[in-house]
mmCIF file of C-alpha atoms and ligand atoms in Angstrom:
data_model
loop_
_atom_site.group_PDB
_atom_site.id
_atom_site.type_symbol
_atom_site.label_atom_id
_atom_site.label_comp_id
_atom_site.label_asym_id
_atom_site.label_seq_id
_atom_site.Cartn_x
_atom_site.Cartn_y
_atom_site.Cartn_z
ATOM 1 C CA MET A 1 0.271 0.014 0.037
ATOM 2 C CA ASP A 2 1.359 3.465 -0.560
ATOM 3 C CA THR A 3 2.057 5.512 2.503
ATOM 4 C CA PRO A 4 1.015 9.035 2.185
ATOM 5 C CA GLU A 5 3.063 11.882 3.071
ATOM 6 C CA LEU A 6 1.217 12.261 6.341
ATOM 7 C CA GLY A 7 2.814 13.101 9.659
ATOM 8 C CA LEU A 8 2.247 10.467 12.399
ATOM 9 C CA LEU A 9 0.291 12.519 14.764
ATOM 10 C CA GLU A 10 -2.049 13.875 11.830
ATOM 11 C CA HIS A 11 -3.439 10.112 11.866
ATOM 12 C CA ARG A 12 -7.116 9.974 13.717
ATOM 13 C CA LEU A 13 -5.964 6.316 15.185
ATOM 14 C CA LEU A 14 -2.930 4.754 15.845
ATOM 15 C CA PHE A 15 -2.461 1.190 16.892
ATOM 16 C CA VAL A 16 0.596 0.767 19.153
ATOM 17 C CA THR A 17 1.745 -2.750 18.766
ATOM 18 C CA GLY A 18 5.113 -5.064 19.018
ATOM 19 C CA LYS A 19 6.861 -7.668 21.213
ATOM 20 C CA GLY A 20 5.840 -7.808 24.787
ATOM 21 C CA GLY A 21 8.251 -5.716 26.978
ATOM 22 C CA VAL A 22 9.754 -3.537 23.931
ATOM 23 C CA GLY A 23 7.850 -0.414 25.404
ATOM 24 C CA LYS A 24 4.455 -0.455 23.672
ATOM 25 C CA THR A 25 2.658 1.007 26.770
ATOM 26 C CA SER A 26 5.562 3.503 27.448
ATOM 27 C CA VAL A 27 5.426 4.625 23.867
ATOM 28 C CA SER A 28 1.758 4.955 23.552
ATOM 29 C CA ALA A 29 1.746 7.237 26.523
ATOM 30 C CA ALA A 30 4.253 9.426 24.932
ATOM 31 C CA LEU A 31 2.697 9.980 21.805
ATOM 32 C CA ALA A 32 -0.540 10.525 23.326
ATOM 33 C CA MET A 33 1.066 13.146 25.809
ATOM 34 C CA LEU A 34 3.065 14.644 22.938
ATOM 35 C CA ALA A 35 -0.206 15.260 20.879
ATOM 36 C CA ALA A 36 -1.866 16.575 23.690
ATOM 37 C CA SER A 37 0.834 19.346 24.231
ATOM 38 C CA ARG A 38 0.522 20.322 20.889
ATOM 39 C CA GLY A 39 -3.222 21.110 21.621
ATOM 40 C CA LYS A 40 -4.840 17.997 20.001
ATOM 41 C CA ARG A 41 -7.693 16.314 22.000
ATOM 42 C CA VAL A 42 -6.285 12.815 22.661
ATOM 43 C CA LEU A 43 -7.771 9.751 23.936
ATOM 44 C CA VAL A 44 -5.279 6.862 24.730
ATOM 45 C CA VAL A 45 -6.895 3.187 25.153
ATOM 46 C CA GLN A 46 -5.865 0.337 27.054
ATOM 47 C CA VAL A 47 -7.107 -3.058 25.276
ATOM 48 C CA ASP A 48 -5.222 -5.381 27.852
ATOM 49 C CA ALA A 49 -6.874 -5.262 31.448
ATOM 50 C CA GLU A 50 -3.169 -5.771 33.015
ATOM 51 C CA GLY A 51 -1.543 -2.977 31.030
ATOM 52 C CA GLY A 52 0.336 -0.625 32.586
ATOM 53 C CA LEU A 53 -0.972 2.847 31.261
ATOM 54 C CA PRO A 54 -1.801 4.015 34.753
ATOM 55 C CA GLY A 55 1.583 3.560 35.764
ATOM 56 C CA VAL A 56 3.113 5.439 32.968
ATOM 57 C CA LEU A 57 0.720 8.303 33.296
ATOM 58 C CA GLU A 58 0.773 8.246 37.002
ATOM 59 C CA SER A 59 -3.679 8.716 36.494
ATOM 60 C CA GLY A 60 -4.821 6.457 39.101
ATOM 61 C CA PRO A 61 -7.162 3.659 37.738
ATOM 62 C CA ILE A 62 -8.852 4.027 34.183
ATOM 63 C CA ALA A 63 -11.740 2.530 33.522
ATOM 64 C CA TYR A 64 -14.320 1.949 30.364
ATOM 65 C CA ASP A 65 -15.508 5.407 30.843
ATOM 66 C CA PRO A 66 -12.662 7.817 29.579
ATOM 67 C CA ILE A 67 -11.107 10.319 32.350
ATOM 68 C CA GLU A 68 -9.304 13.218 31.621
ATOM 69 C CA VAL A 69 -6.064 12.388 32.971
ATOM 70 C CA SER A 70 -4.297 15.866 32.253
ATOM 71 C CA PRO A 71 -5.521 18.882 29.906
ATOM 72 C CA ASN A 72 -6.623 17.329 26.355
ATOM 73 C CA LEU A 73 -5.324 13.916 27.212
ATOM 74 C CA TRP A 74 -8.142 11.108 28.037
ATOM 75 C CA ALA A 75 -7.552 7.418 28.958
ATOM 76 C CA MET A 76 -9.953 4.549 28.874
ATOM 77 C CA SER A 77 -9.419 0.992 29.327
ATOM 78 C CA VAL A 78 -11.650 -1.363 27.012
ATOM 79 C CA ASP A 79 -12.816 -4.865 27.790
ATOM 80 C CA THR A 80 -14.790 -7.293 25.850
ATOM 81 C CA GLU A 81 -17.815 -7.734 28.407
ATOM 82 C CA GLU A 82 -18.142 -4.390 28.874
ATOM 83 C CA ALA A 83 -18.307 -3.735 25.065
ATOM 84 C CA LEU A 84 -20.520 -5.950 24.675
ATOM 85 C CA ARG A 85 -22.901 -4.808 27.345
ATOM 86 C CA GLU A 86 -22.845 -1.341 25.622
ATOM 87 C CA TYR A 87 -23.423 -2.826 22.099
ATOM 88 C CA ILE A 88 -26.365 -4.457 23.374
ATOM 89 C CA ARG A 89 -27.672 -1.583 24.814
ATOM 90 C CA ARG A 90 -27.112 0.887 22.190
ATOM 91 C CA GLN A 91 -27.745 -1.496 19.160
ATOM 92 C CA LEU A 92 -30.146 -3.592 20.185
ATOM 93 C CA ARG A 93 -31.990 -1.363 22.291
ATOM 94 C CA LEU A 94 -32.292 -3.511 25.235
ATOM 95 C CA PRO A 95 -32.719 -2.436 28.625
ATOM 96 C CA ILE A 96 -29.424 -1.810 30.503
ATOM 97 C CA ILE A 97 -28.469 -5.334 31.649
ATOM 98 C CA THR A 98 -26.242 -5.350 34.796
ATOM 99 C CA ARG A 99 -25.250 -8.939 34.638
ATOM 100 C CA LEU A 100 -25.079 -10.813 31.439
ATOM 101 C CA GLY A 101 -25.649 -14.196 32.659
ATOM 102 C CA PRO A 102 -26.946 -16.638 30.198
ATOM 103 C CA LEU A 103 -26.568 -14.291 27.373
ATOM 104 C CA ALA A 104 -22.719 -13.885 27.858
ATOM 105 C CA ARG A 105 -22.483 -17.851 28.039
ATOM 106 C CA SER A 106 -24.359 -17.745 24.605
ATOM 107 C CA PHE A 107 -22.223 -14.957 23.087
ATOM 108 C CA ASP A 108 -19.186 -17.047 24.512
ATOM 109 C CA PHE A 109 -20.284 -19.722 22.705
ATOM 110 C CA VAL A 110 -20.881 -17.571 19.312
ATOM 111 C CA ALA A 111 -17.660 -15.635 19.895
ATOM 112 C CA ASN A 112 -15.652 -19.191 20.217
ATOM 113 C CA ALA A 113 -17.371 -20.285 17.173
ATOM 114 C CA ALA A 114 -17.033 -17.357 14.929
ATOM 115 C CA PRO A 115 -13.574 -15.652 14.766
ATOM 116 C CA GLY A 116 -13.193 -12.161 15.262
ATOM 117 C CA VAL A 117 -16.192 -11.481 17.242
ATOM 118 C CA LYS A 118 -14.670 -10.897 20.272
ATOM 119 C CA GLU A 119 -12.128 -8.733 18.565
ATOM 120 C CA LEU A 120 -14.777 -6.856 16.913
ATOM 121 C CA LEU A 121 -16.195 -5.525 20.134
ATOM 122 C CA VAL A 122 -13.199 -4.195 21.156
ATOM 123 C CA ILE A 123 -12.300 -2.642 17.758
ATOM 124 C CA GLY A 124 -15.927 -1.618 17.520
ATOM 125 C CA LYS A 125 -15.955 0.365 20.708
ATOM 126 C CA ILE A 126 -12.727 2.241 19.603
ATOM 127 C CA MET A 127 -13.876 3.045 16.337
ATOM 128 C CA TRP A 128 -17.304 4.368 17.877
ATOM 129 C CA GLU A 129 -15.230 6.737 20.249
ATOM 130 C CA ILE A 130 -13.512 7.909 16.955
ATOM 131 C CA ARG A 131 -16.784 8.452 15.103
ATOM 132 C CA GLU A 132 -18.985 9.675 17.976
ATOM 133 C CA LYS A 133 -16.625 11.927 20.249
ATOM 134 C CA SER A 134 -14.703 14.832 19.214
ATOM 135 C CA TYR A 135 -11.106 13.072 19.481
ATOM 136 C CA ASP A 136 -8.580 14.619 17.205
ATOM 137 C CA LEU A 137 -6.266 11.407 17.980
ATOM 138 C CA VAL A 138 -6.945 7.943 19.523
ATOM 139 C CA VAL A 139 -3.860 6.047 20.521
ATOM 140 C CA VAL A 140 -4.313 2.338 21.194
ATOM 141 C CA ASP A 141 -2.033 0.797 23.474
ATOM 142 C CA SER A 142 -2.867 -2.649 21.459
ATOM 143 C CA SER A 143 -2.062 -6.321 22.187
ATOM 144 C CA ALA A 144 1.140 -7.825 21.585
ATOM 145 C CA SER A 145 2.239 -8.783 17.848
ATOM 146 C CA GLY A 146 0.094 -12.115 17.004
ATOM 147 C CA HIS A 147 -3.192 -11.003 18.559
ATOM 148 C CA VAL A 148 -3.195 -7.656 16.976
ATOM 149 C CA VAL A 149 -3.572 -9.251 13.573
ATOM 150 C CA SER A 150 -6.602 -10.751 14.300
ATOM 151 C CA GLN A 151 -7.915 -7.639 16.030
ATOM 152 C CA LEU A 152 -7.378 -5.392 13.080
ATOM 153 C CA SER A 153 -8.622 -7.833 10.558
ATOM 154 C CA ALA A 154 -11.677 -8.483 12.587
ATOM 155 C CA PRO A 155 -14.257 -6.328 10.954
ATOM 156 C CA ASN A 156 -13.099 -7.957 7.670
ATOM 157 C CA ALA A 157 -13.451 -11.582 9.220
ATOM 158 C CA VAL A 158 -17.142 -10.696 10.510
ATOM 159 C CA ASN A 159 -18.007 -8.941 7.436
ATOM 160 C CA GLU A 160 -17.459 -12.123 5.384
ATOM 161 C CA LEU A 161 -19.204 -14.143 7.737
ATOM 162 C CA VAL A 162 -22.334 -12.085 7.466
ATOM 163 C CA GLN A 163 -23.419 -11.167 4.076
ATOM 164 C CA VAL A 164 -26.307 -9.042 4.596
ATOM 165 C CA GLY A 165 -28.168 -6.394 7.224
ATOM 166 C CA ARG A 166 -26.947 -4.546 10.217
ATOM 167 C CA ILE A 167 -24.032 -6.326 11.253
ATOM 168 C CA ARG A 168 -22.551 -5.952 7.838
ATOM 169 C CA GLU A 169 -23.799 -2.284 7.721
ATOM 170 C CA GLN A 170 -21.893 -1.789 11.125
ATOM 171 C CA THR A 171 -18.671 -3.690 10.147
ATOM 172 C CA GLN A 172 -18.439 -1.773 6.733
ATOM 173 C CA TRP A 173 -17.692 1.740 8.323
ATOM 174 C CA MET A 174 -15.048 0.231 10.517
ATOM 175 C CA ILE A 175 -13.284 -1.413 7.321
ATOM 176 C CA ASP A 176 -13.268 1.702 5.516
ATOM 177 C CA LEU A 177 -11.778 3.734 8.424
ATOM 178 C CA LEU A 178 -9.210 1.154 8.958
ATOM 179 C CA ALA A 179 -8.113 0.973 5.817
ATOM 180 C CA ASP A 180 -7.725 4.860 5.017
ATOM 181 C CA PRO A 181 -4.249 5.300 5.838
ATOM 182 C CA VAL A 182 -4.988 9.051 6.311
ATOM 183 C CA VAL A 183 -7.330 7.971 9.352
ATOM 184 C CA THR A 184 -5.510 4.809 10.770
ATOM 185 C CA GLY A 185 -2.055 3.534 11.368
ATOM 186 C CA ALA A 186 -0.152 0.846 13.152
ATOM 187 C CA VAL A 187 3.036 1.756 14.982
ATOM 188 C CA ILE A 188 5.325 -1.141 15.385
ATOM 189 C CA VAL A 189 7.817 -0.572 18.296
ATOM 190 C CA THR A 190 10.625 -2.836 18.677
ATOM 191 C CA THR A 191 14.185 -2.562 20.373
ATOM 192 C CA PRO A 192 17.562 -3.464 18.931
ATOM 193 C CA GLU A 193 17.669 -6.820 20.172
ATOM 194 C CA GLU A 194 17.273 -10.204 18.881
ATOM 195 C CA MET A 195 13.995 -11.354 19.111
ATOM 196 C CA PRO A 196 12.205 -7.869 19.066
ATOM 197 C CA VAL A 197 13.644 -7.519 15.582
ATOM 198 C CA THR A 198 12.836 -10.708 14.184
ATOM 199 C CA GLU A 199 8.960 -9.974 15.575
ATOM 200 C CA ALA A 200 8.948 -6.910 13.939
ATOM 201 C CA ILE A 201 9.767 -7.586 10.703
ATOM 202 C CA GLU A 202 7.152 -10.545 10.690
ATOM 203 C CA LEU A 203 4.614 -8.319 12.375
ATOM 204 C CA LEU A 204 5.095 -5.835 9.389
ATOM 205 C CA ASP A 205 4.699 -8.593 7.014
ATOM 206 C CA ARG A 206 1.595 -10.096 8.542
ATOM 207 C CA LEU A 207 0.022 -6.499 9.045
ATOM 208 C CA GLU A 208 0.692 -6.045 5.406
ATOM 209 C CA SER A 209 -0.758 -9.063 4.239
ATOM 210 C CA GLU A 210 -3.506 -9.895 6.418
ATOM 211 C CA THR A 211 -5.147 -6.621 7.426
ATOM 212 C CA ASP A 212 -5.903 -3.365 5.599
ATOM 213 C CA VAL A 213 -4.181 -1.199 8.234
ATOM 214 C CA ASN A 214 -0.997 0.918 6.943
ATOM 215 C CA VAL A 215 2.066 0.578 8.898
ATOM 216 C CA ALA A 216 2.515 4.331 9.745
ATOM 217 C CA ALA A 217 5.963 4.111 11.380
ATOM 218 C CA ILE A 218 8.289 1.700 13.306
ATOM 219 C CA VAL A 219 9.639 3.188 16.655
ATOM 220 C CA VAL A 220 12.994 1.730 17.685
ATOM 221 C CA ASN A 221 13.030 2.076 21.469
ATOM 222 C CA LYS A 222 16.113 1.686 24.203
ATOM 223 C CA VAL A 223 18.629 2.923 21.818
ATOM 224 C CA LEU A 224 21.762 3.181 23.377
ATOM 225 C CA PRO A 225 23.909 6.724 22.995
ATOM 226 C CA GLU A 226 26.913 6.327 20.992
ATOM 227 C CA LEU A 227 29.828 6.530 23.719
ATOM 228 C CA PHE A 228 32.613 6.689 21.354
ATOM 229 C CA GLY A 229 33.154 7.737 17.887
ATOM 230 C CA ARG A 230 36.127 6.028 15.848
ATOM 231 C CA GLY A 231 38.842 8.243 17.076
ATOM 232 C CA GLU A 232 37.858 7.843 20.643
ATOM 233 C CA GLN A 233 37.380 4.019 20.446
ATOM 234 C CA GLU A 234 41.210 3.852 19.150
ATOM 235 C CA VAL A 235 42.271 5.730 22.410
ATOM 236 C CA PHE A 236 40.006 3.338 24.460
ATOM 237 C CA ASP A 237 41.204 0.153 23.085
ATOM 238 C CA ALA A 238 45.005 1.448 23.804
ATOM 239 C CA LEU A 239 44.030 2.273 27.258
ATOM 240 C CA ASN A 240 42.193 -0.967 27.639
ATOM 241 C CA SER A 241 45.156 -2.906 26.420
ATOM 242 C CA VAL A 242 47.417 -4.808 29.393
ATOM 243 C CA GLU A 243 50.167 -1.941 29.028
ATOM 244 C CA GLY A 244 47.555 0.782 28.673
ATOM 245 C CA ARG A 245 46.012 -0.456 31.823
ATOM 246 C CA ARG A 246 49.464 -0.331 33.796
ATOM 247 C CA ALA A 247 50.027 3.033 32.768
ATOM 248 C CA PHE A 248 46.448 4.566 33.494
ATOM 249 C CA ALA A 249 47.026 2.845 36.923
ATOM 250 C CA GLN A 250 50.142 4.457 37.747
ATOM 251 C CA VAL A 251 48.625 7.997 36.832
ATOM 252 C CA LEU A 252 45.507 7.157 38.708
ATOM 253 C CA GLY A 253 47.177 5.585 41.855
ATOM 254 C CA ASP A 254 44.232 3.146 41.620
ATOM 255 C CA ASP A 255 43.133 0.059 39.388
ATOM 256 C CA PRO A 256 40.932 1.351 36.568
ATOM 257 C CA ALA A 257 39.814 -2.127 35.811
ATOM 258 C CA ALA A 258 36.119 -1.672 36.770
ATOM 259 C CA LEU A 259 35.940 1.831 34.708
ATOM 260 C CA LEU A 260 37.305 0.148 31.762
ATOM 261 C CA ASP A 261 35.305 -2.777 31.941
ATOM 262 C CA GLY A 262 31.984 -0.539 32.549
ATOM 263 C CA ALA A 263 32.810 1.306 29.524
ATOM 264 C CA ASP A 264 33.955 -1.766 27.714
ATOM 265 C CA LEU A 265 30.559 -3.394 28.122
ATOM 266 C CA ALA A 266 28.585 -0.332 27.374
ATOM 267 C CA SER A 267 30.566 -0.041 23.975
ATOM 268 C CA ARG A 268 29.734 -3.836 23.292
ATOM 269 C CA LEU A 269 26.344 -4.049 24.089
ATOM 270 C CA ARG A 270 25.704 -0.837 21.813
ATOM 271 C CA ARG A 271 27.646 -2.444 19.403
ATOM 272 C CA SER A 272 25.707 -5.680 19.259
ATOM 273 C CA ARG A 273 22.265 -3.762 19.348
ATOM 274 C CA GLY A 274 23.838 -2.051 16.303
ATOM 275 C CA LYS A 275 24.015 -5.109 14.548
ATOM 276 C CA HIS A 276 20.390 -5.809 15.407
ATOM 277 C CA LEU A 277 19.668 -2.343 14.000
ATOM 278 C CA GLU A 278 21.056 -3.068 10.469
ATOM 279 C CA ARG A 279 19.029 -6.491 10.290
ATOM 280 C CA LEU A 280 16.005 -4.321 11.048
ATOM 281 C CA ARG A 281 16.840 -1.872 8.692
ATOM 282 C CA SER A 282 17.462 -4.553 5.826
ATOM 283 C CA GLY A 283 14.257 -6.116 6.898
ATOM 284 C CA ILE A 284 11.856 -3.144 6.366
ATOM 285 C CA PRO A 285 11.361 -1.205 3.274
ATOM 286 C CA GLY A 286 13.061 1.802 3.046
ATOM 287 C CA ASP A 287 10.093 4.002 2.820
ATOM 288 C CA ARG A 288 8.818 3.301 6.229
ATOM 289 C CA PRO A 289 9.438 5.825 8.551
ATOM 290 C CA MET A 290 11.965 4.932 11.523
ATOM 291 C CA ILE A 291 11.699 6.766 14.852
ATOM 292 C CA PHE A 292 14.388 6.286 17.251
ATOM 293 C CA LEU A 293 13.924 6.684 20.981
ATOM 294 C CA PRO A 294 16.598 6.607 23.803
ATOM 295 C CA GLN A 295 17.535 4.091 26.349
ATOM 296 C CA LEU A 296 16.311 5.910 29.643
ATOM 297 C CA PHE A 297 18.529 5.184 32.628
ATOM 298 C CA SER A 298 15.952 6.682 35.198
ATOM 299 C CA ALA A 299 15.293 4.646 38.139
ATOM 300 C CA SER A 300 11.742 5.383 38.208
ATOM 301 C CA HIS A 301 9.216 4.322 35.152
ATOM 302 C CA GLY A 302 6.334 7.017 35.948
ATOM 303 C CA ILE A 303 5.243 10.259 34.106
ATOM 304 C CA ARG A 304 8.716 11.576 34.239
ATOM 305 C CA SER A 305 10.037 9.016 31.900
ATOM 306 C CA THR A 306 6.942 9.541 29.807
ATOM 307 C CA ARG A 307 7.909 13.017 29.509
ATOM 308 C CA GLU A 308 11.293 12.168 28.458
ATOM 309 C CA LEU A 309 10.045 9.999 25.712
ATOM 310 C CA ALA A 310 7.600 12.525 24.486
ATOM 311 C CA GLU A 311 10.165 14.915 24.233
ATOM 312 C CA ALA A 312 12.483 12.247 22.323
ATOM 313 C CA PHE A 313 9.468 11.848 19.938
ATOM 314 C CA ASP A 314 9.041 15.607 19.384
ATOM 315 C CA ASP A 315 12.730 15.678 18.316
ATOM 316 C CA GLU A 316 12.629 12.969 16.036
ATOM 317 C CA ILE A 317 9.188 13.833 14.238
ATOM 318 C CA GLY A 318 9.568 17.386 13.992
ATOM 319 C CA GLU A 319 6.168 19.362 13.183
ATOM 320 C CA ALA A 320 4.493 16.596 11.622
HETATM 321 N N1 ADP B 401 13.042 4.071 26.273
HETATM 322 C C1 ADP B 401 13.542 3.484 27.574
HETATM 323 N N2 ADP B 401 14.272 3.162 28.080
HETATM 324 C C2 ADP B 401 14.386 2.535 29.336
HETATM 325 N N3 ADP B 401 13.323 1.889 29.767
HETATM 326 C C3 ADP B 401 12.257 1.661 29.030
HETATM 327 C C4 ADP B 401 12.047 2.279 27.743
HETATM 328 N N4 ADP B 401 10.780 2.195 27.166
HETATM 329 C C5 ADP B 401 10.340 1.228 28.193
HETATM 330 N N5 ADP B 401 11.049 1.020 29.339
HETATM 331 C C6 ADP B 401 10.654 -0.039 30.382
HETATM 332 O O1 ADP B 401 10.656 -1.336 29.799
HETATM 333 C C7 ADP B 401 9.656 -1.897 30.453
HETATM 334 C C8 ADP B 401 8.445 -2.407 29.644
HETATM 335 O O2 ADP B 401 8.032 -1.092 28.729
HETATM 336 P P1 ADP B 401 6.097 -1.184 28.514
HETATM 337 O O3 ADP B 401 6.185 0.099 27.821
HETATM 338 O O4 ADP B 401 5.618 -1.676 29.783
HETATM 339 O O5 ADP B 401 6.336 -2.244 27.344
HETATM 340 P P2 ADP B 401 5.254 -3.036 26.540
HETATM 341 O O6 ADP B 401 3.897 -2.316 26.912
HETATM 342 O O7 ADP B 401 5.606 -3.372 25.211
HETATM 343 O O8 ADP B 401 4.877 -4.384 27.404
HETATM 344 C C9 ADP B 401 9.206 -0.970 31.328
HETATM 345 O O9 ADP B 401 9.649 -1.380 32.637
HETATM 346 C C10 ADP B 401 9.453 0.101 31.081
HETATM 347 O O10 ADP B 401 9.395 1.270 32.066
HETATM 348 MG MG1 MG B 402 1.933 -2.859 27.788
#
């Protein structure tokens, strides 16, 4: 699919995905915070009940009804059962049901038999927020790699099952919005490490072949700063030799081993990450925007880290 010349934050809907632990939740929160700081009305959505959004936003608990956690920034958490309850209330115009009981059981039966139904409810709720509320941008802290593909292809899957009627009408508009690269984008998060890179390349492939959603950007998170340029590396190598260490110790009046070992480790770690980064580059078509976010070294992983990542994003994506 052609990638339009469109800034990341100009989308209306971004699904942030990638391998577990790469920083999806942190990146979702940082993107949402950056967009809100630029004056957009932003909703950030947690799909996984265990998701760490309240932690990175320091927002207190979030629930099915969006709450404003800071100026211009709303947060919510979607779960299937509440989405089903709302769907029944709105679409089937049944009275509010507090406990789903037998209906939930028959729903489970249908949902397990027909792939995509559960995913459709979650996606449907998110799309409904986009359509009905005046958010400029909705950022979804999506499920990890495998599941997001079935989530994003759910409207198509259900649409194919149901040929006529209301459900078909209700899935078609979602399909149209999801497939529109001006509206919707997937953001694949990865880190310069072996498994995350492999998974990112596979995920890009699957998103392109199994869904209509355009991959808007690849975010490479936890990139280590470059410690030494080529010149410094030579100096370091000389210092780090047996004679170098001996001379260094004399000047220092102390054993420099711990210092040099530390620097050596950091430098080798960066080089090994560089190798994975190269593999990522060669596995991803050149026209995909790549955004690099630094490894943070702060002890806490709360709102301060999120702000730092938002600033790094700001530097990377400029005005767009
Ligand atoms: N750029 C970064 N630098 C350092 N630590 C990070 C960075 N991004 C995320 N983390 C940390 O990595 C861990 C996983 O991040 P998280 O956003 O929860 O990932 P995911 O949602 O993909 O599982 C958390 O402890 C988080 O604080
Ligand atoms: Mg997460």
